[in-house]
Amino acid sequence: MKHIAIIAPDGQSNLSSVACIVGSYEIFSEANAYWAKNGHNPKYEIQIVGVSDRAEFSKGLVSIKPHTHISELKKTDLIIIPSLARDFERALAGNIAMVDWMSEQYKNGAELASMCTGAFMLASAGLLNGRTCSTHWSAVNTFSVLFPHVKLQSHRTITDEAGIYTNGGAYSFLNLLVHLIEKFYDRPTAIYCSKLFQIDIDREFQSIFTIFSGQKLHDDQEIKQAQQYIESKIDEKISVDQLSSKFSIGRRNFDRRFLKATGNTPLEYAQRVKIEVAKRSFENSRKTINEVMYEIGYSDLKAFREVFRKITGMSPLEYRERYHKSLA
C-alpha cells in the first residue's frame, strides 16, 4: 500500500489551512472507499503528519491531532501542503524542519502538492525554481518579489510539472484534489468524487476570480509614477512611447524596467487596469457593454472583447450576466 501525507503546519496557518487538511483527508478517504468498492485492493494509507502532538489554528479555535510525526515517517508517495497564513517571511522552526523533510522526500521519489499559499513553503525550499507555479491571486505580488526564479502562472487553477502540483486561490484546492485523484487513482474515481462533493472537474483557469491591484512592492520610483499615471488615465489610450517619453526613459529601458518591477509589460498593465474598472462597472451598474468600453478608452468592440476574454477567461456579456444579479 502506498502513502499520502497531509501536512499540519507549525503556525503560519489559518482556518483555510484547516479546510485544506480536513477536505483532503475526507475526499481522499472517499476515493479509497470507492476504489475498494469497485473490487480493487486498498491503494493508499492517508495520514495527517506534523511536527507537534497537536496543531492549533485560529488562536486555538480549532486543533488537529496529527496521526504521526514527520520524524517517524520515513517514506511517503504524495505530500499535500495546505494553505498558509499571510506572514510568509516568518518561518517557524517547525516549518523549517518540515521544508527539509519535504525536500528529502522529494529526492526519494515523493510527489508534492501545494494548495493556495502553500506554494510559499514549496518555493522556500527551492523546489519551484525554474518551474511553473500557481497561488492565490492576492498573494502574487509578494510571491513574485520573494521568489523571482519561479515561473508564476497565477491565471491557472492547477499546475503540474515534474511531480509537483500547485493550485490557485482558496477553495480551488478542491479542484486540485480531483486532479490528484485522477492521477493517483483513475478518471472514474475522480468523476465520482467530483459528483459526490459537487466540485467542477477540469477547471483550468482562475482568471475570472482575480482582482487586479497592481504590483507596487518594488523600489523603482519612476515606474511607480508611471503606474499611477496609467491608473489616472483610465479613459485614455496611452502609448508606451508616450509613457517612456513622459518619464524621460528610453523605450527599451522603460519596457525592461516596467516588466521587472511589475511582472507585466506597460501595455499588459494598462489593459489589466482598464479591464478591472470594466469588471466593477459590470458588477455594480446597468451600463451597456459599449458604455463601459468607451469609459475605459476603447472604441473597437472586437478589440475590447478580445482583451477582456484574454484577462478574465470570459466575454464581457458572460461576465456581466454572471456577476450582476438583476441581469442574471
mmCIF file of C-alpha atoms in Angstrom:
data_model
loop_
_atom_site.group_PDB
_atom_site.id
_atom_site.type_symbol
_atom_site.label_atom_id
_atom_site.label_comp_id
_atom_site.label_asym_id
_atom_site.label_seq_id
_atom_site.Cartn_x
_atom_site.Cartn_y
_atom_site.Cartn_z
ATOM 1 C CA MET A 1 0.000 0.000 0.000
ATOM 2 C CA LYS A 2 1.255 3.475 -0.890
ATOM 3 C CA HIS A 3 1.107 6.527 1.361
ATOM 4 C CA ILE A 4 -0.334 10.066 1.288
ATOM 5 C CA ALA A 5 0.897 12.593 3.861
ATOM 6 C CA ILE A 6 -1.228 15.684 4.580
ATOM 7 C CA ILE A 7 0.812 18.318 6.395
ATOM 8 C CA ALA A 8 -0.406 20.040 9.560
ATOM 9 C CA PRO A 9 1.894 23.110 9.641
ATOM 10 C CA ASP A 10 3.524 24.606 12.722
ATOM 11 C CA GLY A 11 1.843 28.010 12.889
ATOM 12 C CA GLN A 12 1.643 30.273 9.823
ATOM 13 C CA SER A 13 -1.839 28.857 9.350
ATOM 14 C CA ASN A 14 -5.489 29.888 9.435
ATOM 15 C CA LEU A 15 -8.934 28.379 9.025
ATOM 16 C CA SER A 16 -8.301 27.882 5.302
ATOM 17 C CA SER A 17 -5.439 25.596 6.340
ATOM 18 C CA VAL A 18 -7.932 23.511 8.325
ATOM 19 C CA ALA A 19 -10.292 23.332 5.345
ATOM 20 C CA CYS A 20 -7.441 22.079 3.130
ATOM 21 C CA ILE A 21 -6.352 19.452 5.665
ATOM 22 C CA VAL A 22 -9.815 18.155 6.509
ATOM 23 C CA GLY A 23 -11.016 18.370 2.897
ATOM 24 C CA SER A 24 -8.006 16.429 1.646
ATOM 25 C CA TYR A 25 -8.420 13.744 4.262
ATOM 26 C CA GLU A 26 -12.149 13.320 3.628
ATOM 27 C CA ILE A 27 -12.026 13.337 -0.165
ATOM 28 C CA PHE A 28 -9.027 11.007 -0.444
ATOM 29 C CA SER A 29 -10.681 8.679 2.082
ATOM 30 C CA GLU A 30 -13.792 8.618 -0.089
ATOM 31 C CA ALA A 31 -11.653 7.896 -3.171
ATOM 32 C CA ASN A 32 -10.090 4.990 -1.276
ATOM 33 C CA ALA A 33 -13.516 3.634 -0.346
ATOM 34 C CA TYR A 34 -14.802 3.933 -3.928
ATOM 35 C CA TRP A 35 -11.662 2.212 -5.210
ATOM 36 C CA ALA A 36 -12.165 -0.709 -2.815
ATOM 37 C CA LYS A 37 -15.908 -0.882 -3.551
ATOM 38 C CA ASN A 38 -15.039 -1.467 -7.207
ATOM 39 C CA GLY A 39 -13.018 -4.562 -6.463
ATOM 40 C CA HIS A 40 -9.512 -3.123 -6.047
ATOM 41 C CA ASN A 41 -7.135 -3.685 -3.170
ATOM 42 C CA PRO A 42 -6.747 -0.695 -0.805
ATOM 43 C CA LYS A 43 -4.442 1.742 -2.557
ATOM 44 C CA TYR A 44 -3.266 4.429 -0.099
ATOM 45 C CA GLU A 45 -2.786 4.900 3.597
ATOM 46 C CA ILE A 46 -3.769 8.511 4.304
ATOM 47 C CA GLN A 47 -2.242 10.278 7.289
ATOM 48 C CA ILE A 48 -2.036 13.791 8.675
ATOM 49 C CA VAL A 49 1.582 14.449 9.651
ATOM 50 C CA GLY A 50 3.061 17.216 11.755
ATOM 51 C CA VAL A 51 5.925 18.406 13.918
ATOM 52 C CA SER A 52 3.981 18.500 17.195
ATOM 53 C CA ASP A 53 1.403 16.415 19.059
ATOM 54 C CA ARG A 54 -1.336 18.904 18.249
ATOM 55 C CA ALA A 55 -1.580 21.673 15.652
ATOM 56 C CA GLU A 56 -3.694 24.661 16.656
ATOM 57 C CA PHE A 57 -5.411 27.036 14.246
ATOM 58 C CA SER A 58 -7.042 30.463 14.574
ATOM 59 C CA LYS A 59 -5.739 31.082 18.121
ATOM 60 C CA GLY A 60 -6.840 27.688 19.353
ATOM 61 C CA LEU A 61 -10.353 27.790 17.896
ATOM 62 C CA VAL A 62 -9.631 24.516 16.080
ATOM 63 C CA SER A 63 -6.938 21.928 16.706
ATOM 64 C CA ILE A 64 -5.875 18.834 14.801
ATOM 65 C CA LYS A 65 -4.023 15.857 16.240
ATOM 66 C CA PRO A 66 -1.679 14.507 13.540
ATOM 67 C CA HIS A 67 -1.525 10.766 13.062
ATOM 68 C CA THR A 68 2.273 10.814 13.169
ATOM 69 C CA HIS A 69 5.371 12.991 13.437
ATOM 70 C CA ILE A 70 7.481 13.624 10.328
ATOM 71 C CA SER A 71 10.490 12.039 12.046
ATOM 72 C CA GLU A 72 8.581 8.738 12.208
ATOM 73 C CA LEU A 73 7.542 8.777 8.556
ATOM 74 C CA LYS A 74 10.472 7.550 6.511
ATOM 75 C CA LYS A 75 8.713 7.151 3.150
ATOM 76 C CA THR A 76 5.641 8.671 1.518
ATOM 77 C CA ASP A 77 4.394 8.926 -2.058
ATOM 78 C CA LEU A 78 2.442 12.189 -2.020
ATOM 79 C CA ILE A 79 2.769 15.192 0.304
ATOM 80 C CA ILE A 80 -0.076 17.716 0.468
ATOM 81 C CA ILE A 81 0.729 21.207 1.756
ATOM 82 C CA PRO A 82 -2.306 23.245 2.866
ATOM 83 C CA SER A 83 -2.874 26.964 2.527
ATOM 84 C CA LEU A 84 -0.711 29.105 4.822
ATOM 85 C CA ALA A 85 -1.305 32.414 6.606
ATOM 86 C CA ARG A 86 -0.007 35.651 5.148
ATOM 87 C CA ASP A 87 3.116 36.166 7.321
ATOM 88 C CA PHE A 88 5.128 34.410 4.632
ATOM 89 C CA GLU A 89 8.514 35.854 5.539
ATOM 90 C CA ARG A 90 8.369 34.466 9.091
ATOM 91 C CA ALA A 91 9.142 30.765 9.001
ATOM 92 C CA LEU A 92 8.732 28.982 12.335
ATOM 93 C CA ALA A 93 11.315 26.407 13.352
ATOM 94 C CA GLY A 94 8.868 23.542 12.915
ATOM 95 C CA ASN A 95 8.090 24.581 9.376
ATOM 96 C CA ILE A 96 11.801 24.842 8.548
ATOM 97 C CA ALA A 97 12.115 21.219 9.678
ATOM 98 C CA MET A 98 9.070 20.409 7.543
ATOM 99 C CA VAL A 99 10.675 22.012 4.472
ATOM 100 C CA ASP A 100 13.854 19.962 4.958
ATOM 101 C CA TRP A 101 11.798 16.780 5.346
ATOM 102 C CA MET A 102 9.757 17.524 2.216
ATOM 103 C CA SER A 103 12.878 18.203 0.182
ATOM 104 C CA GLU A 104 14.383 14.888 1.254
ATOM 105 C CA GLN A 105 11.163 13.023 0.468
ATOM 106 C CA TYR A 106 11.024 14.624 -2.984
ATOM 107 C CA LYS A 107 14.592 13.499 -3.682
ATOM 108 C CA ASN A 108 13.488 9.988 -2.745
ATOM 109 C CA GLY A 109 10.599 9.967 -5.209
ATOM 110 C CA ALA A 110 7.646 11.545 -3.375
ATOM 111 C CA GLU A 111 5.409 13.944 -5.270
ATOM 112 C CA LEU A 112 4.356 17.286 -3.781
ATOM 113 C CA ALA A 113 1.095 19.234 -3.979
ATOM 114 C CA SER A 114 0.592 22.717 -2.544
ATOM 115 C CA MET A 115 -2.750 24.383 -2.020
ATOM 116 C CA CYS A 116 -3.229 28.121 -2.447
ATOM 117 C CA THR A 117 -0.466 29.945 -0.500
ATOM 118 C CA GLY A 118 1.120 26.636 0.492
ATOM 119 C CA ALA A 119 3.224 27.302 -2.616
ATOM 120 C CA PHE A 120 5.320 29.633 -0.427
ATOM 121 C CA MET A 121 6.549 26.619 1.535
ATOM 122 C CA LEU A 122 7.491 24.799 -1.668
ATOM 123 C CA ALA A 123 9.220 27.873 -3.075
ATOM 124 C CA SER A 124 11.154 28.478 0.140
ATOM 125 C CA ALA A 125 12.634 25.001 -0.275
ATOM 126 C CA GLY A 126 13.888 25.979 -3.741
ATOM 127 C CA LEU A 127 11.774 23.226 -5.291
ATOM 128 C CA LEU A 128 9.953 25.608 -7.647
ATOM 129 C CA ASN A 129 12.971 27.408 -9.116
ATOM 130 C CA GLY A 130 12.644 27.415 -12.894
ATOM 131 C CA ARG A 131 9.282 25.665 -12.673
ATOM 132 C CA THR A 132 5.692 26.761 -13.124
ATOM 133 C CA CYS A 133 3.514 27.505 -10.144
ATOM 134 C CA SER A 134 0.157 28.993 -9.204
ATOM 135 C CA THR A 135 -1.049 30.562 -5.954
ATOM 136 C CA HIS A 136 -3.796 32.837 -4.692
ATOM 137 C CA TRP A 137 -4.134 35.923 -6.905
ATOM 138 C CA SER A 138 -3.950 38.203 -3.844
ATOM 139 C CA ALA A 139 -0.501 36.802 -2.964
ATOM 140 C CA VAL A 140 1.007 37.146 -6.447
ATOM 141 C CA ASN A 141 2.845 40.419 -5.805
ATOM 142 C CA THR A 142 4.509 39.173 -2.618
ATOM 143 C CA PHE A 143 5.337 35.810 -4.183
ATOM 144 C CA SER A 144 6.937 37.439 -7.241
ATOM 145 C CA VAL A 145 9.187 39.596 -5.064
ATOM 146 C CA LEU A 146 10.252 36.759 -2.751
ATOM 147 C CA PHE A 147 10.724 34.119 -5.452
ATOM 148 C CA PRO A 148 11.731 35.758 -8.754
ATOM 149 C CA HIS A 149 13.099 32.495 -10.171
ATOM 150 C CA VAL A 150 9.700 30.773 -10.155
ATOM 151 C CA LYS A 151 7.554 30.881 -13.322
ATOM 152 C CA LEU A 152 4.369 32.113 -11.696
ATOM 153 C CA GLN A 153 1.182 31.346 -13.648
ATOM 154 C CA SER A 154 -1.427 32.927 -11.416
ATOM 155 C CA HIS A 155 -4.149 32.633 -14.080
ATOM 156 C CA ARG A 156 -4.085 28.833 -13.842
ATOM 157 C CA THR A 157 -6.153 26.844 -11.381
ATOM 158 C CA ILE A 158 -3.630 23.977 -11.389
ATOM 159 C CA THR A 159 -0.018 23.484 -12.476
ATOM 160 C CA ASP A 160 1.517 20.040 -12.878
ATOM 161 C CA GLU A 161 5.254 19.702 -13.529
ATOM 162 C CA ALA A 162 7.971 17.235 -12.514
ATOM 163 C CA GLY A 163 5.879 15.618 -9.792
ATOM 164 C CA ILE A 164 4.988 18.978 -8.223
ATOM 165 C CA TYR A 165 1.415 20.268 -8.268
ATOM 166 C CA THR A 166 0.165 23.705 -7.232
ATOM 167 C CA ASN A 167 -3.201 25.385 -7.359
ATOM 168 C CA GLY A 168 -4.689 28.853 -7.213
ATOM 169 C CA GLY A 169 -6.642 30.560 -4.503
ATOM 170 C CA ALA A 170 -8.653 29.484 -1.509
ATOM 171 C CA TYR A 171 -11.169 26.686 -2.098
ATOM 172 C CA SER A 172 -9.894 25.857 -5.563
ATOM 173 C CA PHE A 173 -7.879 23.284 -3.609
ATOM 174 C CA LEU A 174 -10.949 21.107 -4.240
ATOM 175 C CA ASN A 175 -10.205 21.193 -7.966
ATOM 176 C CA LEU A 176 -6.625 20.149 -7.225
ATOM 177 C CA LEU A 177 -7.863 17.200 -5.161
ATOM 178 C CA VAL A 178 -9.964 15.925 -8.071
ATOM 179 C CA HIS A 179 -6.941 16.353 -10.371
ATOM 180 C CA LEU A 180 -4.760 14.362 -7.950
ATOM 181 C CA ILE A 181 -7.361 11.616 -7.587
ATOM 182 C CA GLU A 182 -7.410 11.180 -11.352
ATOM 183 C CA LYS A 183 -3.599 10.978 -11.341
ATOM 184 C CA PHE A 184 -3.278 8.623 -8.364
ATOM 185 C CA TYR A 185 -6.426 6.519 -8.900
ATOM 186 C CA ASP A 186 -8.196 6.892 -12.255
ATOM 187 C CA ARG A 187 -10.687 9.035 -14.180
ATOM 188 C CA PRO A 188 -13.851 7.199 -12.987
ATOM 189 C CA THR A 189 -12.811 7.709 -9.345
ATOM 190 C CA ALA A 190 -12.166 11.408 -9.998
ATOM 191 C CA ILE A 191 -15.580 11.790 -11.669
ATOM 192 C CA TYR A 192 -17.268 10.008 -8.762
ATOM 193 C CA CYS A 193 -15.614 12.310 -6.201
ATOM 194 C CA SER A 194 -16.395 15.414 -8.251
ATOM 195 C CA LYS A 195 -20.078 14.407 -8.295
ATOM 196 C CA LEU A 196 -20.229 13.331 -4.651
ATOM 197 C CA PHE A 197 -18.643 16.556 -3.380
ATOM 198 C CA GLN A 198 -20.081 18.731 -6.200
ATOM 199 C CA ILE A 199 -16.711 20.004 -7.435
ATOM 200 C CA ASP A 200 -16.209 21.230 -11.003
ATOM 201 C CA ILE A 201 -13.912 18.874 -12.865
ATOM 202 C CA ASP A 202 -11.239 20.030 -15.339
ATOM 203 C CA ARG A 203 -11.425 23.740 -14.396
ATOM 204 C CA GLU A 204 -8.220 25.168 -15.852
ATOM 205 C CA PHE A 205 -8.260 28.885 -15.049
ATOM 206 C CA GLN A 206 -8.893 31.125 -12.060
ATOM 207 C CA SER A 207 -8.632 34.379 -14.039
ATOM 208 C CA ILE A 208 -12.307 35.179 -13.564
ATOM 209 C CA PHE A 209 -11.792 35.474 -9.787
ATOM 210 C CA THR A 210 -8.740 37.735 -9.902
ATOM 211 C CA ILE A 211 -8.952 41.305 -8.598
ATOM 212 C CA PHE A 212 -6.054 43.234 -10.124
ATOM 213 C CA SER A 213 -4.497 45.714 -7.710
ATOM 214 C CA GLY A 214 -1.158 46.400 -9.406
ATOM 215 C CA GLN A 215 2.318 45.341 -8.351
ATOM 216 C CA LYS A 216 3.866 48.138 -6.312
ATOM 217 C CA LEU A 217 6.122 46.153 -3.990
ATOM 218 C CA HIS A 218 9.246 47.425 -5.701
ATOM 219 C CA ASP A 219 11.672 50.326 -5.324
ATOM 220 C CA ASP A 220 11.657 51.795 -8.827
ATOM 221 C CA GLN A 221 10.047 55.150 -8.082
ATOM 222 C CA GLU A 222 9.789 56.257 -11.715
ATOM 223 C CA ILE A 223 7.943 53.070 -12.626
ATOM 224 C CA LYS A 224 5.601 53.601 -9.666
ATOM 225 C CA GLN A 225 4.861 57.069 -11.026
ATOM 226 C CA ALA A 226 4.189 55.544 -14.440
ATOM 227 C CA GLN A 227 1.800 53.038 -12.864
ATOM 228 C CA GLN A 228 -0.050 55.819 -11.061
ATOM 229 C CA TYR A 229 -0.239 57.804 -14.299
ATOM 230 C CA ILE A 230 -1.750 54.816 -16.139
ATOM 231 C CA GLU A 231 -4.284 54.356 -13.347
ATOM 232 C CA SER A 232 -5.289 58.028 -13.501
ATOM 233 C CA LYS A 233 -5.941 57.935 -17.261
ATOM 234 C CA ILE A 234 -8.433 55.073 -17.490
ATOM 235 C CA ASP A 235 -10.448 56.748 -20.240
ATOM 236 C CA GLU A 236 -7.440 57.489 -22.443
ATOM 237 C CA LYS A 237 -5.419 55.389 -24.849
ATOM 238 C CA ILE A 238 -1.813 55.846 -23.759
ATOM 239 C CA SER A 239 1.022 54.631 -25.942
ATOM 240 C CA VAL A 240 4.165 53.140 -24.435
ATOM 241 C CA ASP A 241 6.257 55.676 -26.402
ATOM 242 C CA GLN A 242 4.233 58.445 -24.777
ATOM 243 C CA LEU A 243 4.819 56.965 -21.324
ATOM 244 C CA SER A 244 8.556 56.455 -21.721
ATOM 245 C CA SER A 245 8.918 59.978 -23.110
ATOM 246 C CA LYS A 246 6.930 61.483 -20.229
ATOM 247 C CA PHE A 247 9.316 59.944 -17.709
ATOM 248 C CA SER A 248 12.423 60.608 -19.838
ATOM 249 C CA ILE A 249 13.366 56.945 -20.089
ATOM 250 C CA GLY A 250 14.402 55.271 -23.334
ATOM 251 C CA ARG A 251 11.703 52.970 -24.707
ATOM 252 C CA ARG A 252 13.648 49.695 -24.417
ATOM 253 C CA ASN A 253 14.893 50.561 -20.935
ATOM 254 C CA PHE A 254 11.390 51.611 -19.880
ATOM 255 C CA ASP A 255 9.914 48.307 -21.079
ATOM 256 C CA ARG A 256 12.629 46.339 -19.291
ATOM 257 C CA ARG A 257 12.273 48.230 -16.002
ATOM 258 C CA PHE A 258 8.469 48.099 -16.072
ATOM 259 C CA LEU A 259 8.407 44.343 -16.651
ATOM 260 C CA LYS A 260 10.993 43.729 -13.951
ATOM 261 C CA ALA A 261 9.106 45.863 -11.414
ATOM 262 C CA THR A 262 5.526 44.768 -12.092
ATOM 263 C CA GLY A 263 5.676 41.425 -13.877
ATOM 264 C CA ASN A 264 3.710 42.978 -16.744
ATOM 265 C CA THR A 265 4.671 44.916 -19.828
ATOM 266 C CA PRO A 266 3.356 48.525 -19.837
ATOM 267 C CA LEU A 267 0.662 47.512 -22.334
ATOM 268 C CA GLU A 268 -0.427 44.499 -20.257
ATOM 269 C CA TYR A 269 -0.542 46.645 -17.136
ATOM 270 C CA ALA A 270 -2.720 49.279 -18.811
ATOM 271 C CA GLN A 271 -5.036 46.564 -20.131
ATOM 272 C CA ARG A 272 -5.382 44.949 -16.711
ATOM 273 C CA VAL A 273 -6.128 48.275 -15.026
ATOM 274 C CA LYS A 274 -8.801 49.102 -17.593
ATOM 275 C CA ILE A 275 -10.403 45.656 -17.506
ATOM 276 C CA GLU A 276 -10.564 45.755 -13.694
ATOM 277 C CA VAL A 277 -12.546 49.005 -13.944
ATOM 278 C CA ALA A 278 -14.788 47.415 -16.579
ATOM 279 C CA LYS A 279 -15.430 44.408 -14.330
ATOM 280 C CA ARG A 280 -16.556 46.664 -11.461
ATOM 281 C CA SER A 281 -18.878 48.535 -13.822
ATOM 282 C CA PHE A 282 -20.474 45.290 -14.972
ATOM 283 C CA GLU A 283 -20.884 44.158 -11.362
ATOM 284 C CA ASN A 284 -22.326 47.379 -9.958
ATOM 285 C CA SER A 285 -24.155 49.224 -12.738
ATOM 286 C CA ARG A 286 -26.590 48.643 -15.575
ATOM 287 C CA LYS A 287 -24.313 50.244 -18.165
ATOM 288 C CA THR A 288 -24.182 48.616 -21.569
ATOM 289 C CA ILE A 289 -21.071 46.928 -22.881
ATOM 290 C CA ASN A 290 -20.498 49.830 -25.271
ATOM 291 C CA GLU A 291 -20.825 52.407 -22.475
ATOM 292 C CA VAL A 292 -18.289 50.587 -20.319
ATOM 293 C CA MET A 293 -15.971 50.098 -23.283
ATOM 294 C CA TYR A 294 -15.919 53.834 -24.102
ATOM 295 C CA GLU A 295 -15.401 54.786 -20.443
ATOM 296 C CA ILE A 296 -12.140 52.843 -20.311
ATOM 297 C CA GLY A 297 -10.762 54.221 -23.556
ATOM 298 C CA TYR A 298 -11.726 51.527 -26.075
ATOM 299 C CA SER A 299 -13.531 52.367 -29.311
ATOM 300 C CA ASP A 300 -13.261 48.974 -31.052
ATOM 301 C CA LEU A 301 -15.735 46.432 -29.650
ATOM 302 C CA LYS A 302 -13.860 43.452 -31.109
ATOM 303 C CA ALA A 303 -10.571 44.570 -29.532
ATOM 304 C CA PHE A 304 -12.294 45.167 -26.177
ATOM 305 C CA ARG A 305 -13.875 41.710 -26.234
ATOM 306 C CA GLU A 306 -10.561 40.048 -27.077
ATOM 307 C CA VAL A 307 -8.664 41.799 -24.266
ATOM 308 C CA PHE A 308 -11.482 41.168 -21.765
ATOM 309 C CA ARG A 309 -11.572 37.456 -22.598
ATOM 310 C CA LYS A 310 -7.770 37.160 -22.506
ATOM 311 C CA ILE A 311 -7.666 38.581 -18.971
ATOM 312 C CA THR A 312 -10.836 37.111 -17.426
ATOM 313 C CA GLY A 313 -11.462 33.994 -19.492
ATOM 314 C CA MET A 314 -14.988 35.218 -20.282
ATOM 315 C CA SER A 315 -16.652 37.600 -22.703
ATOM 316 C CA PRO A 316 -17.942 40.947 -21.328
ATOM 317 C CA LEU A 317 -21.516 39.716 -21.749
ATOM 318 C CA GLU A 318 -20.846 36.435 -19.944
ATOM 319 C CA TYR A 319 -19.144 38.299 -17.102
ATOM 320 C CA ARG A 320 -21.979 40.809 -16.723
ATOM 321 C CA GLU A 321 -24.616 38.058 -16.718
ATOM 322 C CA ARG A 322 -22.744 36.087 -14.058
ATOM 323 C CA TYR A 323 -21.987 38.894 -11.617
ATOM 324 C CA HIS A 324 -24.853 41.376 -11.980
ATOM 325 C CA LYS A 325 -27.688 39.807 -10.006
ATOM 326 C CA SER A 326 -30.522 41.797 -11.587
ATOM 327 C CA LEU A 327 -29.367 40.688 -15.046
ATOM 328 C CA ALA A 328 -28.873 37.029 -14.189
#
